[in-house]
Coordinates of C-alpha atoms in Angstrom, one line a residue:
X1 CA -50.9 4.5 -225.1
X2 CA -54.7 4.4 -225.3
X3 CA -56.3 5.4 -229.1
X4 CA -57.1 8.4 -227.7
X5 CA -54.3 9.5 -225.3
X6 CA -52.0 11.8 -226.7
X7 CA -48.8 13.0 -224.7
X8 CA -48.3 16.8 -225.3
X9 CA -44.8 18.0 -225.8
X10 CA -45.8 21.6 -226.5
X11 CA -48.5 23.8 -226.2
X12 CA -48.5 27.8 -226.9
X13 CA -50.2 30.7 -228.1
X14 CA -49.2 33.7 -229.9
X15 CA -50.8 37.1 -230.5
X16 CA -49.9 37.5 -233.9
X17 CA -49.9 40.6 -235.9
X18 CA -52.9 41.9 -233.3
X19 CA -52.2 45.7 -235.2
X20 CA -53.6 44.4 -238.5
X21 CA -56.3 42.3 -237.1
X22 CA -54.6 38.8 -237.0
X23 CA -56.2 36.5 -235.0
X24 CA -54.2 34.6 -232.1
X25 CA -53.4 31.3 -232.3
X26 CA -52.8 28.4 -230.2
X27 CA -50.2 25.5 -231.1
X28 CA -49.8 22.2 -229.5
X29 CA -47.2 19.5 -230.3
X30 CA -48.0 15.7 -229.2
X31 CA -47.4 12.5 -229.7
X32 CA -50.5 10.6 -231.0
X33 CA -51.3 7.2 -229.5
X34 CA -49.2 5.5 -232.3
X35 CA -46.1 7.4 -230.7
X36 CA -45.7 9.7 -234.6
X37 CA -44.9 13.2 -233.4
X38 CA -48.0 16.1 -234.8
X39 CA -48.2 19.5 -234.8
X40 CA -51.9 21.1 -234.4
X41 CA -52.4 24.8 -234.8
X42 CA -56.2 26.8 -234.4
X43 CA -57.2 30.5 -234.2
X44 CA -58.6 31.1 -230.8
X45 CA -61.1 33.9 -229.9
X46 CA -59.8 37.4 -230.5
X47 CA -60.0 40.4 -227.7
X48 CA -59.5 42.4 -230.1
X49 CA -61.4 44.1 -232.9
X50 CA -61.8 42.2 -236.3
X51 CA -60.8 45.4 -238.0
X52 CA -57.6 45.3 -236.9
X53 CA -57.7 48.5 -234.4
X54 CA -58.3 48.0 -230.7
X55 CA -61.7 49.0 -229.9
X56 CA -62.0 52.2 -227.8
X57 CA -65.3 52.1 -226.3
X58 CA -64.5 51.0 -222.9
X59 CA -66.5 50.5 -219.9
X60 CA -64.7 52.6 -217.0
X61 CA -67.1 52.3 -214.0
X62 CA -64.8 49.0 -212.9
X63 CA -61.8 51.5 -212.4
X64 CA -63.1 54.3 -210.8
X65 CA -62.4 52.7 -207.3
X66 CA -59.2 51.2 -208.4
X67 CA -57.7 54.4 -210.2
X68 CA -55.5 56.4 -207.7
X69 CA -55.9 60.4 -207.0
X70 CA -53.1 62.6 -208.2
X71 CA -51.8 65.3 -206.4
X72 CA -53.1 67.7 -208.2
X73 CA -56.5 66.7 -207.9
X74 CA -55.9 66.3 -203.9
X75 CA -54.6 69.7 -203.4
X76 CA -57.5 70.8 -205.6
X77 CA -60.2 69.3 -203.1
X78 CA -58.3 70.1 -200.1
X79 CA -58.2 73.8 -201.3
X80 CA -61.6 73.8 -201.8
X81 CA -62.3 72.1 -198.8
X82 CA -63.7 68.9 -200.4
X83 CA -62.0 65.5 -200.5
X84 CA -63.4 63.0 -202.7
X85 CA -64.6 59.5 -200.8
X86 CA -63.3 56.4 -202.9
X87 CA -65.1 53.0 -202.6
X88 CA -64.1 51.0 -200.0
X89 CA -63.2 47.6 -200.6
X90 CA -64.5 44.8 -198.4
X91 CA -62.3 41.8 -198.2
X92 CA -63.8 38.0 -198.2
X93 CA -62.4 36.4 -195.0
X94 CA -63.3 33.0 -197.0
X95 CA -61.5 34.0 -199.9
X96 CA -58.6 31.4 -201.1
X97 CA -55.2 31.8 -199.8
X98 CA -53.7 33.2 -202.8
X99 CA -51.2 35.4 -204.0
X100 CA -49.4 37.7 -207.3
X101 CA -45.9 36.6 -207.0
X102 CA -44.3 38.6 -209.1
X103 CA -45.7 42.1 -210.9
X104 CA -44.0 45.2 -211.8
X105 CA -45.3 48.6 -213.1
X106 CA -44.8 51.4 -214.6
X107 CA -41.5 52.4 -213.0
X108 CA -39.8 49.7 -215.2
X109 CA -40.6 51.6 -218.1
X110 CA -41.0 49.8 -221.0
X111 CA -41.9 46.8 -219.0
X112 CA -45.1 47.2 -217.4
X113 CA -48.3 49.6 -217.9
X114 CA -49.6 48.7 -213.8
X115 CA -50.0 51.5 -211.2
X116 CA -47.8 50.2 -208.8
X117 CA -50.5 52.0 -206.2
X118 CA -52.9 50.3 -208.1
X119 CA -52.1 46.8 -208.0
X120 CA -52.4 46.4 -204.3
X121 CA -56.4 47.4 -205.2
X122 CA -56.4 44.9 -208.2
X123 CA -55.1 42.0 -205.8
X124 CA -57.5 42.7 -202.9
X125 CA -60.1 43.0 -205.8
X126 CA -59.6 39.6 -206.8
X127 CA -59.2 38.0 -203.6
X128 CA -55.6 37.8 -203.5
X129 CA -54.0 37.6 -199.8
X130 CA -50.5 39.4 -201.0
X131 CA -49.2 40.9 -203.8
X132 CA -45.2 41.2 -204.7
X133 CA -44.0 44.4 -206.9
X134 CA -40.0 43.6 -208.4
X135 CA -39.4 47.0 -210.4
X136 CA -36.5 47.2 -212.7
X137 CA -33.4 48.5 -210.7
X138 CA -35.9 50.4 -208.6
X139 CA -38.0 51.0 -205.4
X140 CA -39.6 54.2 -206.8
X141 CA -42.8 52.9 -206.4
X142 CA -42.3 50.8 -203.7
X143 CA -44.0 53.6 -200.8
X144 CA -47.0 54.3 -202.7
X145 CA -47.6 50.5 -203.3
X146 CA -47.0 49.2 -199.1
X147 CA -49.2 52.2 -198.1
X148 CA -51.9 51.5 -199.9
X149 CA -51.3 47.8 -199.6
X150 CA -52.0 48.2 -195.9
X151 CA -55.2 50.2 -196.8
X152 CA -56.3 47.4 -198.5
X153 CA -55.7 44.3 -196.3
X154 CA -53.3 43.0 -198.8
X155 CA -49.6 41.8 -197.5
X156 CA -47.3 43.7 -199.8
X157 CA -44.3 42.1 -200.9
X158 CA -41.7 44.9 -202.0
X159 CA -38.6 43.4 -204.2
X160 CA -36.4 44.8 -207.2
X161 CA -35.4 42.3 -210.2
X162 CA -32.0 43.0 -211.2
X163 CA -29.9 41.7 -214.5
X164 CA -26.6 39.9 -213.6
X165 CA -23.7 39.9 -216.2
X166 CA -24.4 36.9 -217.7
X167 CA -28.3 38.3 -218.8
X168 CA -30.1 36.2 -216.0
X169 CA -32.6 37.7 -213.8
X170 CA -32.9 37.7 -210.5
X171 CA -35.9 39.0 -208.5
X172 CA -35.0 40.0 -205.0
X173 CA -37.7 40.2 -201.7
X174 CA -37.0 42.7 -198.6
X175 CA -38.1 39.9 -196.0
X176 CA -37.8 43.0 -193.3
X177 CA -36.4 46.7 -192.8
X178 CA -33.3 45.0 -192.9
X179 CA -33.6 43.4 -196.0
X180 CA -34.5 46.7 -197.4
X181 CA -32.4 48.8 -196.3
X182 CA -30.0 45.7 -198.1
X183 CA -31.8 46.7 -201.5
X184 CA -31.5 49.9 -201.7
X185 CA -27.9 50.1 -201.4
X186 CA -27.9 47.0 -203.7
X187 CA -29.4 49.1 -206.6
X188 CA -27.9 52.1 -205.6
X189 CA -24.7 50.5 -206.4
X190 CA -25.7 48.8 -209.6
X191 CA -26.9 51.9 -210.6
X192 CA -23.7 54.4 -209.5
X193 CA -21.1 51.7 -210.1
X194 CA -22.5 51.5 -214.3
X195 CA -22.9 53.5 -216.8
X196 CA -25.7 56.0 -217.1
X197 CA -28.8 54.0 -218.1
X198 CA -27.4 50.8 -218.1
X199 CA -27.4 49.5 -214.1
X200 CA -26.8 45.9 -214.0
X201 CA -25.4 43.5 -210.9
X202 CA -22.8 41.5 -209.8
X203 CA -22.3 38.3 -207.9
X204 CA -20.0 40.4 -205.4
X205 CA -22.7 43.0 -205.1
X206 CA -25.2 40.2 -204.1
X207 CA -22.8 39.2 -201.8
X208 CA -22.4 42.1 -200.0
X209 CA -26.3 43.1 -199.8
X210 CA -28.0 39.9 -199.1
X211 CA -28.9 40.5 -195.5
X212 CA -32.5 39.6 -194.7
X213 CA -32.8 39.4 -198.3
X214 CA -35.6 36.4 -200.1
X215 CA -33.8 35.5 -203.9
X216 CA -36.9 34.2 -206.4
X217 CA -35.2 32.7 -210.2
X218 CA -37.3 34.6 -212.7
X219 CA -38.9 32.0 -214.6
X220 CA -38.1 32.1 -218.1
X221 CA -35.6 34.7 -218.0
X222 CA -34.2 33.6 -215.0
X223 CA -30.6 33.0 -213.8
X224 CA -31.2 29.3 -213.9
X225 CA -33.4 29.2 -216.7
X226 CA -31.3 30.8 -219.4
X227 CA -28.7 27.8 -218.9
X228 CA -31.2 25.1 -218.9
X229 CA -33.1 26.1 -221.9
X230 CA -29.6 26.1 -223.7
X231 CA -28.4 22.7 -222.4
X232 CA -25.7 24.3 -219.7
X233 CA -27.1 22.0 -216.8
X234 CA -23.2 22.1 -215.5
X235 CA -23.6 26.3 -215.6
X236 CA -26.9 26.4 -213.7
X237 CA -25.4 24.5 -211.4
X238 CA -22.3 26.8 -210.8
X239 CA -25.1 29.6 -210.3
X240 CA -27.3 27.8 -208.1
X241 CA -24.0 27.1 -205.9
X242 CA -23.8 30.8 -206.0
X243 CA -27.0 31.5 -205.0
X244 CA -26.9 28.9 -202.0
X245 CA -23.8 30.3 -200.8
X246 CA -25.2 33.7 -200.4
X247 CA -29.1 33.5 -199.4
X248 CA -28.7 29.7 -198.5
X249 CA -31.7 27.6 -199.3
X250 CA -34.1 28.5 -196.9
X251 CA -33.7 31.8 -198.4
X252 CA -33.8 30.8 -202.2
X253 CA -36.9 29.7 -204.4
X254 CA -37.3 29.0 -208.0
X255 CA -40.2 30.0 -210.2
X256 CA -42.6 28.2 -211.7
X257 CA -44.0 30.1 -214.8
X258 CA -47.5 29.1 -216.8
X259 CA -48.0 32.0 -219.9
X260 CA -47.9 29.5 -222.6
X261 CA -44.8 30.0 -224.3
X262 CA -43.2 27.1 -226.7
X263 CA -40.3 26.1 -224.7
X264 CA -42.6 26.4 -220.7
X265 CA -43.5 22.3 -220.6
X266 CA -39.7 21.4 -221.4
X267 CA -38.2 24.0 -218.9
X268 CA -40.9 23.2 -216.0
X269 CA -40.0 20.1 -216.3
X270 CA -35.9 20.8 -216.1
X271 CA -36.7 23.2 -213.2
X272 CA -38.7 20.8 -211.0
X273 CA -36.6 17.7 -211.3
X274 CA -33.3 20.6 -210.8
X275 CA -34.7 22.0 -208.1
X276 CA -35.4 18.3 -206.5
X277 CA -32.2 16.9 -207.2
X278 CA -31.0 20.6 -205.0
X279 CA -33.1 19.7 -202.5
X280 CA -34.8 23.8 -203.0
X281 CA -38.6 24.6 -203.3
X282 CA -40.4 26.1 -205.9
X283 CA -43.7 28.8 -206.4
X284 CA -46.1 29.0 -208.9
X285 CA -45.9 32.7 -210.4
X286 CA -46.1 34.6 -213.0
X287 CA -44.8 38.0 -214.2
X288 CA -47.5 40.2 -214.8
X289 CA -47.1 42.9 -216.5
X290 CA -50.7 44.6 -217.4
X291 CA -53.9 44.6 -216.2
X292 CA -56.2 42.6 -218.3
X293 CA -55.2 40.4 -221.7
X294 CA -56.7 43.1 -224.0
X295 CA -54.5 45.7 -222.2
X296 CA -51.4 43.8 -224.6
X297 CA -51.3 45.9 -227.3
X298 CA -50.9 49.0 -224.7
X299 CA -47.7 46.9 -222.9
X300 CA -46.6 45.6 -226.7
X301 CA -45.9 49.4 -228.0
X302 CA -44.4 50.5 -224.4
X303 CA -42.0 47.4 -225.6
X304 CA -40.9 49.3 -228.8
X305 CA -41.2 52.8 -227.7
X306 CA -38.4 51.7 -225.1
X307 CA -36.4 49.1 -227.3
X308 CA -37.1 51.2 -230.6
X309 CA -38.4 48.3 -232.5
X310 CA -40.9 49.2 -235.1
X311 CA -44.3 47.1 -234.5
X312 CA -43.1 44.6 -237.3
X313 CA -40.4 43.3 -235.7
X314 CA -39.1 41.0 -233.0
X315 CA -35.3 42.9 -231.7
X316 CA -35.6 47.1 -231.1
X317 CA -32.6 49.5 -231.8
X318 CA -31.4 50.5 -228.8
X319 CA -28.3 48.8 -226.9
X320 CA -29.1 46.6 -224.2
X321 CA -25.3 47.2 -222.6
X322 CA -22.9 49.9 -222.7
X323 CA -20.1 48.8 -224.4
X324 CA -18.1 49.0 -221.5
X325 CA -20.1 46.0 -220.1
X326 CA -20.2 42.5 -221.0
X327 CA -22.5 42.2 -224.1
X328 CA -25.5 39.9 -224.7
X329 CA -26.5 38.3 -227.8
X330 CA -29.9 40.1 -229.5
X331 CA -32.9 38.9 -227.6
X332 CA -36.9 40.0 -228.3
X333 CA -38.2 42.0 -225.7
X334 CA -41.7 41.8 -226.9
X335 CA -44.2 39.3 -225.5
X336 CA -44.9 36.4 -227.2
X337 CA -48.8 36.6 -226.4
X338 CA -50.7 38.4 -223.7
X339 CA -51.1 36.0 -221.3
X340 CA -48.7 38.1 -218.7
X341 CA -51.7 39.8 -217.0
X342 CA -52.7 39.6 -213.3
X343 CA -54.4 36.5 -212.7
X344 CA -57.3 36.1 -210.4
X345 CA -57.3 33.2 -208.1
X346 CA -59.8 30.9 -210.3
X347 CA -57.0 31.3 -213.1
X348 CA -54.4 31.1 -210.9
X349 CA -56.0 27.7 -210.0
X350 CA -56.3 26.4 -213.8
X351 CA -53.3 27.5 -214.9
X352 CA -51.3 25.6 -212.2
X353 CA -53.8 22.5 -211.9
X354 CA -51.0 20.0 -212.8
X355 CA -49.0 21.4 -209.6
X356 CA -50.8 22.1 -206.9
X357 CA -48.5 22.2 -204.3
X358 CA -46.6 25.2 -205.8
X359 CA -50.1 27.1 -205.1
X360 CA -49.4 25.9 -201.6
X361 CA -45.3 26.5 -201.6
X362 CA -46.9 30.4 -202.2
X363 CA -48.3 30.6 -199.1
X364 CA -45.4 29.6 -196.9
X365 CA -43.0 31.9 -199.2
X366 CA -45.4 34.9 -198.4
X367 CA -45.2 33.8 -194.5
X368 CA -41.3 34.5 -194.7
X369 CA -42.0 38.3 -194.5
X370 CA -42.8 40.9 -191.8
X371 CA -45.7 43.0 -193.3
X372 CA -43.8 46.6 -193.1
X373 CA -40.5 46.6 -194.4
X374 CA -40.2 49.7 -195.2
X375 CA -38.4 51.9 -192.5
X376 CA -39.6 54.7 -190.6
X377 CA -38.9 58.0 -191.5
X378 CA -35.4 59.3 -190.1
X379 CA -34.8 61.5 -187.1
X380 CA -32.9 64.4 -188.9
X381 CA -30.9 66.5 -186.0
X382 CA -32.2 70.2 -185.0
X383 CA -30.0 72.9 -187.3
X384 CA -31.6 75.5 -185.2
X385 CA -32.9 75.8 -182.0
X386 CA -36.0 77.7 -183.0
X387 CA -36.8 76.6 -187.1
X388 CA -39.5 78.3 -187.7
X389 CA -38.6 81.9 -186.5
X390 CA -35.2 81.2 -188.4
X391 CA -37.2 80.3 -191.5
X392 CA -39.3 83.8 -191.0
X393 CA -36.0 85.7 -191.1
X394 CA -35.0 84.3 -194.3
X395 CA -38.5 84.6 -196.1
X396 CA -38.1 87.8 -195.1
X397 CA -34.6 88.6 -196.0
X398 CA -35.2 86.7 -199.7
X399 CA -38.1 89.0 -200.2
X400 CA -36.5 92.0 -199.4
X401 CA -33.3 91.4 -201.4
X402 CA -35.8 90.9 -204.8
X403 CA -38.2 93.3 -204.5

């Protein structure tokens, strides 16, 4: 080892008390080139103010073309017979081939502070070719985001991440209508066959909705990951056998996730040589779950309004499981840093510079999918031969029997 080498073990950030004004700090953990083992610790730049309150003069003009209209304000202009022309946006065709995994919004309450018919925007924006939205338990926003997906020359990628028993997460792709039509009835289920509020899957509901169906490992809190980090190689295994057996390995990836946590070097590491040994291919993506970095302390209290944690602490209140369902030990909820925000392709590029064939590996996952999955709207049979007289006679009749 050179006098100068040093061979990083760990390297981190954390946000710190960001509500008091606490600066955030970066942590790295090496070996020096005499092989002792050092711990180095600074204060990085702050995006927030010094004060300790989140400055609220904020420039706007960047979002007027990226925030959607609401209905209200449509039915306004339309009744007035005015429609308000939004900037168009006018895509690069030399922009990199890039793509956002893996986002979710505001559905997933408590997750995520994105517009899920925003993000399609945000990723053309940036020069992104696709984007991927994997709500909680949900495709609420899942219409909204394709449509305007196709409006802006991005490929949309429309998943759901689901929770099995054992706490791993899953994220799960609709490669076609088929696969989505597989989804929906997937979290249907896990939602009708739980109690209220507390959906979560099974390995038999996988089983049965896995048609045309793409299966991602979540990164950190993934269904692999969770056994790796605690030293279970022989349980990840018995999942990943689980996994092959039900989307096969054409159909499976594994995640690849850069946010700077203490624990990412180790577990990369663990996941690529796993994934080798498997003979399965891995993506580089991360979660993102707001905007911009100084949009954390936004997503951070979402985190505790949902988990009822009070801003001092790590682990919220509220149950994670019904008691009818297997339970999990406590885990934090609440971001480590802020470094879960959507990343533009030049930071995409520097995050991942150590692996650049998972930038590549993104690509040829996004390929796997047709670019509308969502089905067309059904063909509901004729109640009566002529609707809308039938629909005079009982405006009629209504308004006669009240006034």
């Amino acid at each position: 080892m050179s006098r100068h080498h040093k061979k990083i073990l760990a390297k981190w950030k954390e946000v710190g008390q960001w509500w008091e004004g606490e600066l955030p700090t970066e942590h790295v953990i090496y070996f020096d080139h005499k092989g002792i083992r050092r711990e180095q610790s600074r204060e990085i730049d702050s995006i927030y103010s010094p004060s300790g309150q989140v400055l609220h003069s904020e420039d706007h003009t960047e979002d007027y073309d990226l925030r959607t209209r609401k209905l209200r304000d449509e039915k306004v202009s339309i009744a007035c017979g005015y429609e308000p022309v939004y900037q168009q946006i006018h895509l690069s065709p030399q922009r990199q081939k890039t793509s956002l995994i893996r986002t979710m919004s505001g559905y997933s309450f408590g997750k995520s502070i994105l517009f899920a018919r925003e993000l399609p925007r945000r990723a053309a924006k940036m020069g992104h070719e696709a984007v991927g939205l994997c709500d909680w338990f949900s495709f609420a926003g899942a219409l909204e985001f394709v449509r305007e997906a196709h409006d802006c020359g991005v490929k949309p990628l429309v998943g759901v991440t689901v929770q099995l028993e054992c706490g791993g997460l899953l994220a799960l792709y609709a490669q076609n209508q088929t696969g989505y039509r597989s989804l929906s009835s997937l979290i249907t289920e896990c939602h009708l066959g739980e109690p209220r509020l507390f959906p979560m899957c099974t390995w038999n509901r996988l089983q049965r909705h896995s048609e045309g169906v793409i299966a991602l490992s979540c990164g950190h809190g993934g269904i692999l990951s969770r056994p790796i980090l605690a030293g279970d190689f022989r349980k990840a295994q018995e999942f990943f056998n689980q996994l092959v057996s039900i989307y096969t390995r054409d159909r499976l990836w594994i995640e690849i996730e850069q946010c700077f946590l203490p624990w990412e070097k180790a577990l990369n590491e663990k996941l690529l040589e796993f994934a080798r040994q498997n003979g399965v291919r891995c993506l580089a993506s991360t979660c993102a779950t707001h905007a911009q970095q100084h949009d954390f302390p936004a997503q951070d209290i979402l985190v505790c309004a949902d988990t009822l944690c009070l801003v001092e602490d790590l682990i919220g209140r509220k149950p994670m499981r019904a008691e009818s369902q297997p339970q999990l030990p406590p885990t934090p909820q609440r971001g480590l840093n802020g470094e879960r925000y959507l990343l533009d392709p030049n930071e995409l590029h520097m995050r991942y510079a150590a692996f650049p064939e998972l930038l590549e590996n993104n690509q040829r996952f996004c390929d796997q999918f047709e670019n509308d999955v969502c089905p067309e709207r059904s063909d509901l049979p004729d109640v009566f031969p002529d609707a809308e007289s039938e629909f005079v006679k009982v405006v009629r009749a209504c308004a006669a029997s009240r006034y």
